[in-house]
GROMACS .gro file of N, CA and C in nm:
model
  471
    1UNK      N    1   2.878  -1.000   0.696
    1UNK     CA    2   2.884  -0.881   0.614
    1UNK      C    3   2.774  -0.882   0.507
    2UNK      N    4   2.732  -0.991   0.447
    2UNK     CA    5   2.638  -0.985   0.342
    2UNK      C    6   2.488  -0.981   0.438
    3UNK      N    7   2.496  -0.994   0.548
    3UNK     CA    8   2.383  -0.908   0.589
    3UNK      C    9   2.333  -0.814   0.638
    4UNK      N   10   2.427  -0.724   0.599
    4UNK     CA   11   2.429  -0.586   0.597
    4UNK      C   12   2.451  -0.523   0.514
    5UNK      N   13   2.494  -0.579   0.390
    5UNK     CA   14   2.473  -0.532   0.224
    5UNK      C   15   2.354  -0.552   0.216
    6UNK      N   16   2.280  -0.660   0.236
    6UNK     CA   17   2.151  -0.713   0.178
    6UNK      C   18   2.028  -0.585   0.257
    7UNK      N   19   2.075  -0.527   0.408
    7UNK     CA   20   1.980  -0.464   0.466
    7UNK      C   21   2.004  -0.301   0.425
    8UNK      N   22   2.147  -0.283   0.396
    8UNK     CA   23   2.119  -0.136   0.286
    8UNK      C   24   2.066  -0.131   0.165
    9UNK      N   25   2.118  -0.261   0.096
    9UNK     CA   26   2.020  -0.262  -0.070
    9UNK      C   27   1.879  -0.225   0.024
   10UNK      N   28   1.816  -0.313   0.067
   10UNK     CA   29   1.682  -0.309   0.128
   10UNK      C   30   1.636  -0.141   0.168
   11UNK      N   31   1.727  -0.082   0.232
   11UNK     CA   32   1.670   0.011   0.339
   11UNK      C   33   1.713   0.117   0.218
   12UNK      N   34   1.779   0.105   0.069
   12UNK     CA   35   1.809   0.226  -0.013
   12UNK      C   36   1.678   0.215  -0.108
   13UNK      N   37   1.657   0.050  -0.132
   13UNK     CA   38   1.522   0.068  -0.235
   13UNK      C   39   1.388   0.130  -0.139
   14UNK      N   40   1.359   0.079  -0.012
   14UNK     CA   41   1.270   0.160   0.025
   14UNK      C   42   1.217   0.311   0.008
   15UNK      N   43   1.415   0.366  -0.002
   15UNK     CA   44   1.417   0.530  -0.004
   15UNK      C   45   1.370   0.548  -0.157
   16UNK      N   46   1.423   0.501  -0.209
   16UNK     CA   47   1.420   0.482  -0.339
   16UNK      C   48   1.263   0.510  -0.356
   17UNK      N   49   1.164   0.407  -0.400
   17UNK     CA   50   1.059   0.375  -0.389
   17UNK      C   51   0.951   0.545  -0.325
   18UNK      N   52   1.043   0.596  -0.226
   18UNK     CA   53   0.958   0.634  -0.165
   18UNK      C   54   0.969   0.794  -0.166
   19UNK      N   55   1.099   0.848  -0.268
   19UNK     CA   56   1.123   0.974  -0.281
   19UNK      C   57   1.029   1.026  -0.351
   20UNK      N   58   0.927   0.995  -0.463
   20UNK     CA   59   0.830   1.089  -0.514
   20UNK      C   60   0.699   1.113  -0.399
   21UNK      N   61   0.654   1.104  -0.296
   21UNK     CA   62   0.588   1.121  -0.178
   21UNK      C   63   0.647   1.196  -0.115
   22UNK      N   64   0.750   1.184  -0.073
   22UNK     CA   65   0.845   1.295   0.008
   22UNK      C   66   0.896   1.432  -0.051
   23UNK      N   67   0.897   1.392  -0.172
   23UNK     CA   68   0.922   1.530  -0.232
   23UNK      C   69   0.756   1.614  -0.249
   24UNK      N   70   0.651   1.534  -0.268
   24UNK     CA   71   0.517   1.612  -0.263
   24UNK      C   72   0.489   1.664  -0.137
   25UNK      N   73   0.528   1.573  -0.023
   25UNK     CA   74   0.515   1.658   0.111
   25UNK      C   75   0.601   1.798   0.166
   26UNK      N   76   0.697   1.801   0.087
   26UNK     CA   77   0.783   1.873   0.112
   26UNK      C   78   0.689   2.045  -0.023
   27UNK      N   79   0.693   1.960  -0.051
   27UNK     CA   80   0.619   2.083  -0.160
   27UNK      C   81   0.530   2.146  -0.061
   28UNK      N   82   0.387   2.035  -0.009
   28UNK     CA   83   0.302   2.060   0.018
   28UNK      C   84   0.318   2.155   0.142
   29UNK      N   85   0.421   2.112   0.232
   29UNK     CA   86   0.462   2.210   0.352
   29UNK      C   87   0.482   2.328   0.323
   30UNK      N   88   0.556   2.377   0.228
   30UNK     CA   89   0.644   2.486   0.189
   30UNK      C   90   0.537   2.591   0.139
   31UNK      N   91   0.425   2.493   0.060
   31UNK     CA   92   0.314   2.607  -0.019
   31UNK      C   93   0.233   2.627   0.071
   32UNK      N   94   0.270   2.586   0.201
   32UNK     CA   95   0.131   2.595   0.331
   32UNK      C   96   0.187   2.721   0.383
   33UNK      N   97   0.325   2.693   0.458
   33UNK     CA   98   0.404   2.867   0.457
   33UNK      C   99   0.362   2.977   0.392
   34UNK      N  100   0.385   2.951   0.259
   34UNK     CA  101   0.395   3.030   0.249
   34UNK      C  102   0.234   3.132   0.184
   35UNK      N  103   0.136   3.032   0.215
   35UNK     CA  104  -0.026   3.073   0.196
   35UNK      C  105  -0.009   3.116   0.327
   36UNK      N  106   0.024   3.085   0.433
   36UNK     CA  107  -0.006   3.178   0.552
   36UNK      C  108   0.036   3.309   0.565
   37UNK      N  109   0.108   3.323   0.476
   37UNK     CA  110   0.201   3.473   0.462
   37UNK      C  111   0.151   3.553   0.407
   38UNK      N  112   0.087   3.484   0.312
   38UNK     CA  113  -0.008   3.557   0.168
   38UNK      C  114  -0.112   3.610   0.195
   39UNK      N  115  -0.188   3.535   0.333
   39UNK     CA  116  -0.290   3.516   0.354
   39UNK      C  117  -0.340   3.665   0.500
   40UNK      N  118  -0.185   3.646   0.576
   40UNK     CA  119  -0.188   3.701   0.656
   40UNK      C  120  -0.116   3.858   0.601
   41UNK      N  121  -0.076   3.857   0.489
   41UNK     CA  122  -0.067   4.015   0.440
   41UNK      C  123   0.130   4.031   0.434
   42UNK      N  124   0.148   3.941   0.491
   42UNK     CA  125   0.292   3.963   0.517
   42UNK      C  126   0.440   3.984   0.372
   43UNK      N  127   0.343   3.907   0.284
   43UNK     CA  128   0.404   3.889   0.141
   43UNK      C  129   0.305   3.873   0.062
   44UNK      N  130   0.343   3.913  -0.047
   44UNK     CA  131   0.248   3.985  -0.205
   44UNK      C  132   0.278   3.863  -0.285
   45UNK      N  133   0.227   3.820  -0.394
   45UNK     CA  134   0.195   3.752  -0.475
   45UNK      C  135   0.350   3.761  -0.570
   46UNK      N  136   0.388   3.879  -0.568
   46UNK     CA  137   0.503   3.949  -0.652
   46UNK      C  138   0.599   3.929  -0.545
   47UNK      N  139   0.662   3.886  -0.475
   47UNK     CA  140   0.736   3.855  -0.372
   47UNK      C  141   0.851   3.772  -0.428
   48UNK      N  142   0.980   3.791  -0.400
   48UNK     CA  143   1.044   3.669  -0.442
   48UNK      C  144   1.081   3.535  -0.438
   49UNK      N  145   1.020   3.549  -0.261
   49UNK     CA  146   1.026   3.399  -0.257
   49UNK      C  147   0.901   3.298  -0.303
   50UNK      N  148   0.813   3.388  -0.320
   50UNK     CA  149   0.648   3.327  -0.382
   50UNK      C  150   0.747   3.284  -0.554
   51UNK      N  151   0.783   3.372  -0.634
   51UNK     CA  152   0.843   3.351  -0.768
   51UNK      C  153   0.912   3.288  -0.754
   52UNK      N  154   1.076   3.219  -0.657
   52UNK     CA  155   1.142   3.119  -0.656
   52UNK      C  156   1.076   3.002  -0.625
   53UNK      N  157   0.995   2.960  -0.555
   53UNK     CA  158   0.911   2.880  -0.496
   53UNK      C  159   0.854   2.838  -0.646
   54UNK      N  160   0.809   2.893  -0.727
   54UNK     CA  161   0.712   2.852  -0.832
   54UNK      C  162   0.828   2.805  -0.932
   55UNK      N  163   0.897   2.895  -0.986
   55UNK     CA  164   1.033   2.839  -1.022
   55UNK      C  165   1.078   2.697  -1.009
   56UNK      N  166   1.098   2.674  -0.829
   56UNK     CA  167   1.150   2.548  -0.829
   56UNK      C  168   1.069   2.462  -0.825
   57UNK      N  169   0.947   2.454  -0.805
   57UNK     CA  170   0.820   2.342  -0.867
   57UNK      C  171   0.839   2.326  -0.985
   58UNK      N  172   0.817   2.383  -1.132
   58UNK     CA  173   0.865   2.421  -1.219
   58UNK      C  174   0.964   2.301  -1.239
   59UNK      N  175   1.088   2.355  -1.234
   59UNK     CA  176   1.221   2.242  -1.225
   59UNK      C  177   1.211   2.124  -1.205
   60UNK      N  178   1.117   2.121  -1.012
   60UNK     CA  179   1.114   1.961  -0.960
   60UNK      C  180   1.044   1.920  -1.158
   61UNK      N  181   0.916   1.958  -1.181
   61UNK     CA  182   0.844   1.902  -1.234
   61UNK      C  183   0.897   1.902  -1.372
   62UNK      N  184   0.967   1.966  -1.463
   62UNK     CA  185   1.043   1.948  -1.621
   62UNK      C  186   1.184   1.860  -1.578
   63UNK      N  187   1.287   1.926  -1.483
   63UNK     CA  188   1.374   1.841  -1.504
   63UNK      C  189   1.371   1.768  -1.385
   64UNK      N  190   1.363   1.753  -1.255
   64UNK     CA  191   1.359   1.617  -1.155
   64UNK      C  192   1.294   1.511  -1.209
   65UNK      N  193   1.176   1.559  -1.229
   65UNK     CA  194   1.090   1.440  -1.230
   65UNK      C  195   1.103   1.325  -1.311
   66UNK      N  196   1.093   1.353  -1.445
   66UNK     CA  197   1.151   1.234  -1.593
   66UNK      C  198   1.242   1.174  -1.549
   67UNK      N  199   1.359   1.222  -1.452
   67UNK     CA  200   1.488   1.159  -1.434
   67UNK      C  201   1.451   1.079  -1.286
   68UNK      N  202   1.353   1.125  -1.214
   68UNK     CA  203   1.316   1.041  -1.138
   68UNK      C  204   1.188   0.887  -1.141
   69UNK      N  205   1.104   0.901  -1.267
   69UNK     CA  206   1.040   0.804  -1.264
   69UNK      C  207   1.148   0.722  -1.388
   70UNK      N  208   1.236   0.796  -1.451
   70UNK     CA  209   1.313   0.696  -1.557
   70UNK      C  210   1.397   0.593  -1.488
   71UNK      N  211   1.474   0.631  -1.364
   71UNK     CA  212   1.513   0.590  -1.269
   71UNK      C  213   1.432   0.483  -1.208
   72UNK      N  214   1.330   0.494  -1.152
   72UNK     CA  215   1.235   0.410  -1.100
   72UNK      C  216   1.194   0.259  -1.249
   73UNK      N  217   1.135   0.309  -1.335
   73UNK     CA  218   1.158   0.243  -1.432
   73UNK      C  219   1.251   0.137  -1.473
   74UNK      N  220   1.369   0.225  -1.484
   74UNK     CA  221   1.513   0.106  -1.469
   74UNK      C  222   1.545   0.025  -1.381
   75UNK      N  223   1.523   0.071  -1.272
   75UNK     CA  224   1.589  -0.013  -1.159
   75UNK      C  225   1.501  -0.110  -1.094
   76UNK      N  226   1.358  -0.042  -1.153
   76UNK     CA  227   1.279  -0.119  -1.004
   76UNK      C  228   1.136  -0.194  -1.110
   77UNK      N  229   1.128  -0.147  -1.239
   77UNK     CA  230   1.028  -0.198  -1.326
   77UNK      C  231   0.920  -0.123  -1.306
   78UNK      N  232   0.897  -0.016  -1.239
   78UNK     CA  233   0.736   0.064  -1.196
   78UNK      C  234   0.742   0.134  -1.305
   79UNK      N  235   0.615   0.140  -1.408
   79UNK     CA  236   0.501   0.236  -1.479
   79UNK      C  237   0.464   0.303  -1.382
   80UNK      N  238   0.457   0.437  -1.409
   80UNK     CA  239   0.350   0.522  -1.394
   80UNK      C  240   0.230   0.521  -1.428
   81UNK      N  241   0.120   0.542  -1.359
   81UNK     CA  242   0.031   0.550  -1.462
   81UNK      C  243  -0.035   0.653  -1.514
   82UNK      N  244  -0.124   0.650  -1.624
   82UNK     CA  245  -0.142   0.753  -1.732
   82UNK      C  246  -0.176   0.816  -1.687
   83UNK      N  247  -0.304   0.813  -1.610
   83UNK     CA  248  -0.384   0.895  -1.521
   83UNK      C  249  -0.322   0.973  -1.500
   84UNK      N  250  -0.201   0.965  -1.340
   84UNK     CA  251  -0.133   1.073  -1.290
   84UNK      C  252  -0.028   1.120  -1.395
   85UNK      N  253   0.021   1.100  -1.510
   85UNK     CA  254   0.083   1.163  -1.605
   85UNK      C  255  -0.012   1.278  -1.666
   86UNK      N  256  -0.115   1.233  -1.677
   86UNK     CA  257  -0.218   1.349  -1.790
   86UNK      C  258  -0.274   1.433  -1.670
   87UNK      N  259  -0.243   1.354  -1.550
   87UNK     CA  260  -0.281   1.526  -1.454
   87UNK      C  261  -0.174   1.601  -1.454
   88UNK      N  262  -0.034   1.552  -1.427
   88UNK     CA  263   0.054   1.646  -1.416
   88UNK      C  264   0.047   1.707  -1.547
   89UNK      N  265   0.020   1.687  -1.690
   89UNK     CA  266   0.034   1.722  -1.775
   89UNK      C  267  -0.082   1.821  -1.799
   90UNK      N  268  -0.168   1.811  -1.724
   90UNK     CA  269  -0.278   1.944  -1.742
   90UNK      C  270  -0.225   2.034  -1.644
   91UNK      N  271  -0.133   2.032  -1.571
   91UNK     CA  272  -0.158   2.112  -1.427
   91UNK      C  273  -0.057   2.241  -1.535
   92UNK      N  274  -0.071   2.322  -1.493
   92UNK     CA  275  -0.023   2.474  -1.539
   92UNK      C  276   0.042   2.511  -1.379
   93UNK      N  277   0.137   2.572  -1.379
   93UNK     CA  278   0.198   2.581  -1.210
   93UNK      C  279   0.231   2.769  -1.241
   94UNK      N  280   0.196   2.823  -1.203
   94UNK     CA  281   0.158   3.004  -1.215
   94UNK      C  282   0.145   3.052  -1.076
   95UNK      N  283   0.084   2.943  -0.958
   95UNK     CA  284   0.024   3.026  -0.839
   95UNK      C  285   0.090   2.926  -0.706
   96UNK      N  286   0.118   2.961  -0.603
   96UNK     CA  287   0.107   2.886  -0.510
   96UNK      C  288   0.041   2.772  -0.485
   97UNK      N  289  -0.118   2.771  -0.530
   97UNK     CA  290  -0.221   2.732  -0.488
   97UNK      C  291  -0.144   2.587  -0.606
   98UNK      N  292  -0.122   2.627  -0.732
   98UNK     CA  293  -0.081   2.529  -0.875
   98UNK      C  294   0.009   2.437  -0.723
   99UNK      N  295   0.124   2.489  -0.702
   99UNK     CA  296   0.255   2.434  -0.643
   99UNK      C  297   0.166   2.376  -0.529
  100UNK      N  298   0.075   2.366  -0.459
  100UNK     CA  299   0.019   2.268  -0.362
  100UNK      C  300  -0.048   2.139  -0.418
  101UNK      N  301  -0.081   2.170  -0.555
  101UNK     CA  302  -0.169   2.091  -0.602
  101UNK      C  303  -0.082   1.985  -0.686
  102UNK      N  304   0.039   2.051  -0.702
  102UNK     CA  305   0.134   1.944  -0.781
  102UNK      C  306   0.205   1.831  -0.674
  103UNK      N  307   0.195   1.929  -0.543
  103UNK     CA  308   0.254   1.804  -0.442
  103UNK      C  309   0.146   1.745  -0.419
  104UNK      N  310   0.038   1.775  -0.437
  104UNK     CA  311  -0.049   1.681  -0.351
  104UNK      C  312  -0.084   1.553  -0.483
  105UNK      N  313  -0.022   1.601  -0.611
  105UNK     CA  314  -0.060   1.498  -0.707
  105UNK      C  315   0.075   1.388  -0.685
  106UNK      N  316   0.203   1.442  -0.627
  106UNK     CA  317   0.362   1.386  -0.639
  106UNK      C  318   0.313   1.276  -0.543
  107UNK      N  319   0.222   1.315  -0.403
  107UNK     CA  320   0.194   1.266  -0.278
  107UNK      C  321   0.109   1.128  -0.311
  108UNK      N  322   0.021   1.163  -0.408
  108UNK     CA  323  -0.086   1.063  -0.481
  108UNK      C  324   0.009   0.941  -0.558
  109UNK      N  325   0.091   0.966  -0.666
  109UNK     CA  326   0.153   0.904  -0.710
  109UNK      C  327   0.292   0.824  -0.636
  110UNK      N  328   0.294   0.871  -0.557
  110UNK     CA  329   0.418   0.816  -0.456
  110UNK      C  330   0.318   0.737  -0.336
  111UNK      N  331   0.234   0.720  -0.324
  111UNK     CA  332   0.157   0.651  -0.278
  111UNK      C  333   0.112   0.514  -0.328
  112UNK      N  334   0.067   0.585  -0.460
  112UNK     CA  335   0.054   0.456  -0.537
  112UNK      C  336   0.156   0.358  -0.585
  113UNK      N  337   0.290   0.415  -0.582
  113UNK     CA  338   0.474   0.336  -0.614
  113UNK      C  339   0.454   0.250  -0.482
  114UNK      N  340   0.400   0.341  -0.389
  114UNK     CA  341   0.421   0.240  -0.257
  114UNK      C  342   0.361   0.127  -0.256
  115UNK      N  343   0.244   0.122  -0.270
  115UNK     CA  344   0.142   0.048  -0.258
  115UNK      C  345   0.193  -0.100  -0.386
  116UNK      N  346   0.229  -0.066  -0.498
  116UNK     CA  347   0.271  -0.155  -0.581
  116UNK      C  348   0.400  -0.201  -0.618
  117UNK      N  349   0.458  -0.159  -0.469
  117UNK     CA  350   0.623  -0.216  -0.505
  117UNK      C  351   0.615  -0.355  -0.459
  118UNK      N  352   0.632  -0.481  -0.565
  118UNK     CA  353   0.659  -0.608  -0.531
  118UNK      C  354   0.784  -0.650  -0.471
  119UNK      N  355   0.886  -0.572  -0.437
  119UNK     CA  356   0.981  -0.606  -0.338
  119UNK      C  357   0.960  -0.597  -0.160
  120UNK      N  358   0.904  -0.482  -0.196
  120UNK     CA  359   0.831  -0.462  -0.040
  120UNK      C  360   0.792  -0.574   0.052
  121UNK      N  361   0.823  -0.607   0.176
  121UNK     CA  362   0.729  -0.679   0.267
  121UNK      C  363   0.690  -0.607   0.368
  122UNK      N  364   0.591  -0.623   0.482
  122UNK     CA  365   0.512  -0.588   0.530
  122UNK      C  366   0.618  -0.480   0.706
  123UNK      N  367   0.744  -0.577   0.684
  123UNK     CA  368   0.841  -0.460   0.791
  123UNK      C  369   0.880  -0.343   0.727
  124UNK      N  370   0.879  -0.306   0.570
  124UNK     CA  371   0.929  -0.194   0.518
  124UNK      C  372   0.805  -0.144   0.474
  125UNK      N  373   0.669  -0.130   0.463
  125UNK     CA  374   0.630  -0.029   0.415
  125UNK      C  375   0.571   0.077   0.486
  126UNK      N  376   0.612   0.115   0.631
  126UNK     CA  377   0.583   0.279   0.608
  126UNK      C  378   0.704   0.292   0.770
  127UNK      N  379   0.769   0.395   0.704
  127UNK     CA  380   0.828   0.446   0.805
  127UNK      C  381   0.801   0.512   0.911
  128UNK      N  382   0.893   0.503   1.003
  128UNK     CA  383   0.838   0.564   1.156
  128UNK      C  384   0.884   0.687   1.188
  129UNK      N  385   0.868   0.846   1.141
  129UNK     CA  386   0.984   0.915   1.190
  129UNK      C  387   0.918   1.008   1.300
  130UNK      N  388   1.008   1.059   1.365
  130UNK     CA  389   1.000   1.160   1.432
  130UNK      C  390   1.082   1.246   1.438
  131UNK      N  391   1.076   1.391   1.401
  131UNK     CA  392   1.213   1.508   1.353
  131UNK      C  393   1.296   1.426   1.277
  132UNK      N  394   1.445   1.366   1.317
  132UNK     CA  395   1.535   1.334   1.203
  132UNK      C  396   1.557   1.190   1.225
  133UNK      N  397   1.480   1.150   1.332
  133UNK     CA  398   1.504   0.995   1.334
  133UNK      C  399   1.379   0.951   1.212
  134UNK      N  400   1.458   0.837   1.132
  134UNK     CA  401   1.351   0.784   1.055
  134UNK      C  402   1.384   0.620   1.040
  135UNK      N  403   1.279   0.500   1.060
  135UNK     CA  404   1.303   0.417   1.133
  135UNK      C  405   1.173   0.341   1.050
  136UNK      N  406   1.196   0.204   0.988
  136UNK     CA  407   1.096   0.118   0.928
  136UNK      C  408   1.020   0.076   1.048
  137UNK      N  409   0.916   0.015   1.001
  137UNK     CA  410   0.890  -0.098   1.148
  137UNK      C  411   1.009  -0.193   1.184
  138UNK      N  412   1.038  -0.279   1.099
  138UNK     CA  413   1.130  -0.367   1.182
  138UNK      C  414   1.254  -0.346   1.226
  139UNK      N  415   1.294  -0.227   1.178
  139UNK     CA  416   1.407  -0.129   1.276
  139UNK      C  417   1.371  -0.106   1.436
  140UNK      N  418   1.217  -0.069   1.398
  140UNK     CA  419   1.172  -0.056   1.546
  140UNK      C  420   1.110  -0.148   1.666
  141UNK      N  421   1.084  -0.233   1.606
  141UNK     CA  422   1.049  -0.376   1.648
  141UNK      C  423   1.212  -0.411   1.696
  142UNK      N  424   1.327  -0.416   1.608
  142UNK     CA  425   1.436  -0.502   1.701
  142UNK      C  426   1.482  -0.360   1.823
  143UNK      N  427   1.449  -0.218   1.780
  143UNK     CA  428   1.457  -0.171   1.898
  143UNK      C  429   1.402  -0.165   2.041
  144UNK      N  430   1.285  -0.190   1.998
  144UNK     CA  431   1.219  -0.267   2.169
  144UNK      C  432   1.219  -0.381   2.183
  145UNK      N  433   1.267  -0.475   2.113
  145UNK     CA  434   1.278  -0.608   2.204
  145UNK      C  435   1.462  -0.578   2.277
  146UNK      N  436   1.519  -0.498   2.193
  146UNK     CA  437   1.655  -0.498   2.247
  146UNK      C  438   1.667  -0.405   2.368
  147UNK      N  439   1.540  -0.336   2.407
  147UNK     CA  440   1.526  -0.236   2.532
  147UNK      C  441   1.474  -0.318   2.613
  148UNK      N  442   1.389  -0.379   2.573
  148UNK     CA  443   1.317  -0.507   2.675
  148UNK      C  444   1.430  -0.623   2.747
  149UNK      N  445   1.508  -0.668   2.644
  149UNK     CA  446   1.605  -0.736   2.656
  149UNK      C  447   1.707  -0.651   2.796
  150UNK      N  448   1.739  -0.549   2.754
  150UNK     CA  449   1.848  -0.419   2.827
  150UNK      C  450   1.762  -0.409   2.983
  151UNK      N  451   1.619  -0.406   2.960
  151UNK     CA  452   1.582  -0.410   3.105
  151UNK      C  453   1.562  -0.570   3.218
  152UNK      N  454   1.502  -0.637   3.117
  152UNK     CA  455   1.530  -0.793   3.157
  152UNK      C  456   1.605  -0.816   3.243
  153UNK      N  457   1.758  -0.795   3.164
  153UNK     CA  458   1.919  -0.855   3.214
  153UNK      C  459   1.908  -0.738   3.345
  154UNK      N  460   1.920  -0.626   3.372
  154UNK     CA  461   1.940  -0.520   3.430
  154UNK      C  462   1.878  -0.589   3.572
  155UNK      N  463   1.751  -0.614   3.565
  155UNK     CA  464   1.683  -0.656   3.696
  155UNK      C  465   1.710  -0.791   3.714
  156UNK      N  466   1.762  -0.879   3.645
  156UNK     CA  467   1.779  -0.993   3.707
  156UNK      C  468   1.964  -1.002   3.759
  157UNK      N  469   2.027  -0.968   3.746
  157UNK     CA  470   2.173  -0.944   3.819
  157UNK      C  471   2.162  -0.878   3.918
   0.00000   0.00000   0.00000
């Protein structure tokens, strides 16, 4: 049983670690939508989902965020650094184009958490997903030796 406490602590700090990236990609998708819309005539600048969209960047960025690197801070010892603080702190968020540029700064800085998490070893740092499966390397490593294994036994009986 304690090694399977020890591999959720593991597999929650990874998530952990790795939610300010995922939330910039998720930005970054959403402001790609919806520039194609903008772009292609389909929705106006004055639109409501263009104004909720900016709104909830907005939010991620006054109230998610502080509570997400304070979090990180406590639990895990990561600084931010200044740099990406005094960009988010210049960025003004008014346009779509603002809301791409804030994920692509969330994407930058969640990159860099990655890169300097000293708990990390080399089977947890980058996940494998495809649609809703999401899978470390060494999740996926014991899944093909255990398919290899499954075909092995299969042909030799």
């Amino acid at each position: 049983m304690s090694m399977l406490k020890k591999y959720i602590e593991q597999r929650g700090r990874t998530l952990d670690l790795e939610i300010v990236h995922f939330l910039g990609k998720r930005i970054i998708r959403k402001a790609d939508k919806i520039g194609k819309k903008l772009k292609n005539k389909r929705i106006t600048p004055s639109d409501q989902c263009v104004i909720d969209f900016i709104e909830e960047c907005n939010v991620i960025r006054y109230a998610q965020l502080p509570k997400i690197f304070n979090d990180l801070q406590t639990k895990y010892d990561l600084e931010i650094e200044y740099a990406y603080l005094q960009q988010l702190d210049h960025l003004q968020i008014s346009r779509v184009f603002d809301c791409r540029t804030f994920g692509e700064v969330l994407t930058t800085i969640g990159k860099s958490i990655r890169t300097r998490n000293k708990y990390k070893k080399w089977l947890y740092q980058a996940p494998l997903s495809f649609k809703k499966i999401r899978l470390t390397i060494g999740e996926f490593l014991i899944c093909i030796l255990m398919v290899i294994m499954l075909i092995v036994f299969k042909f030799n009986s």
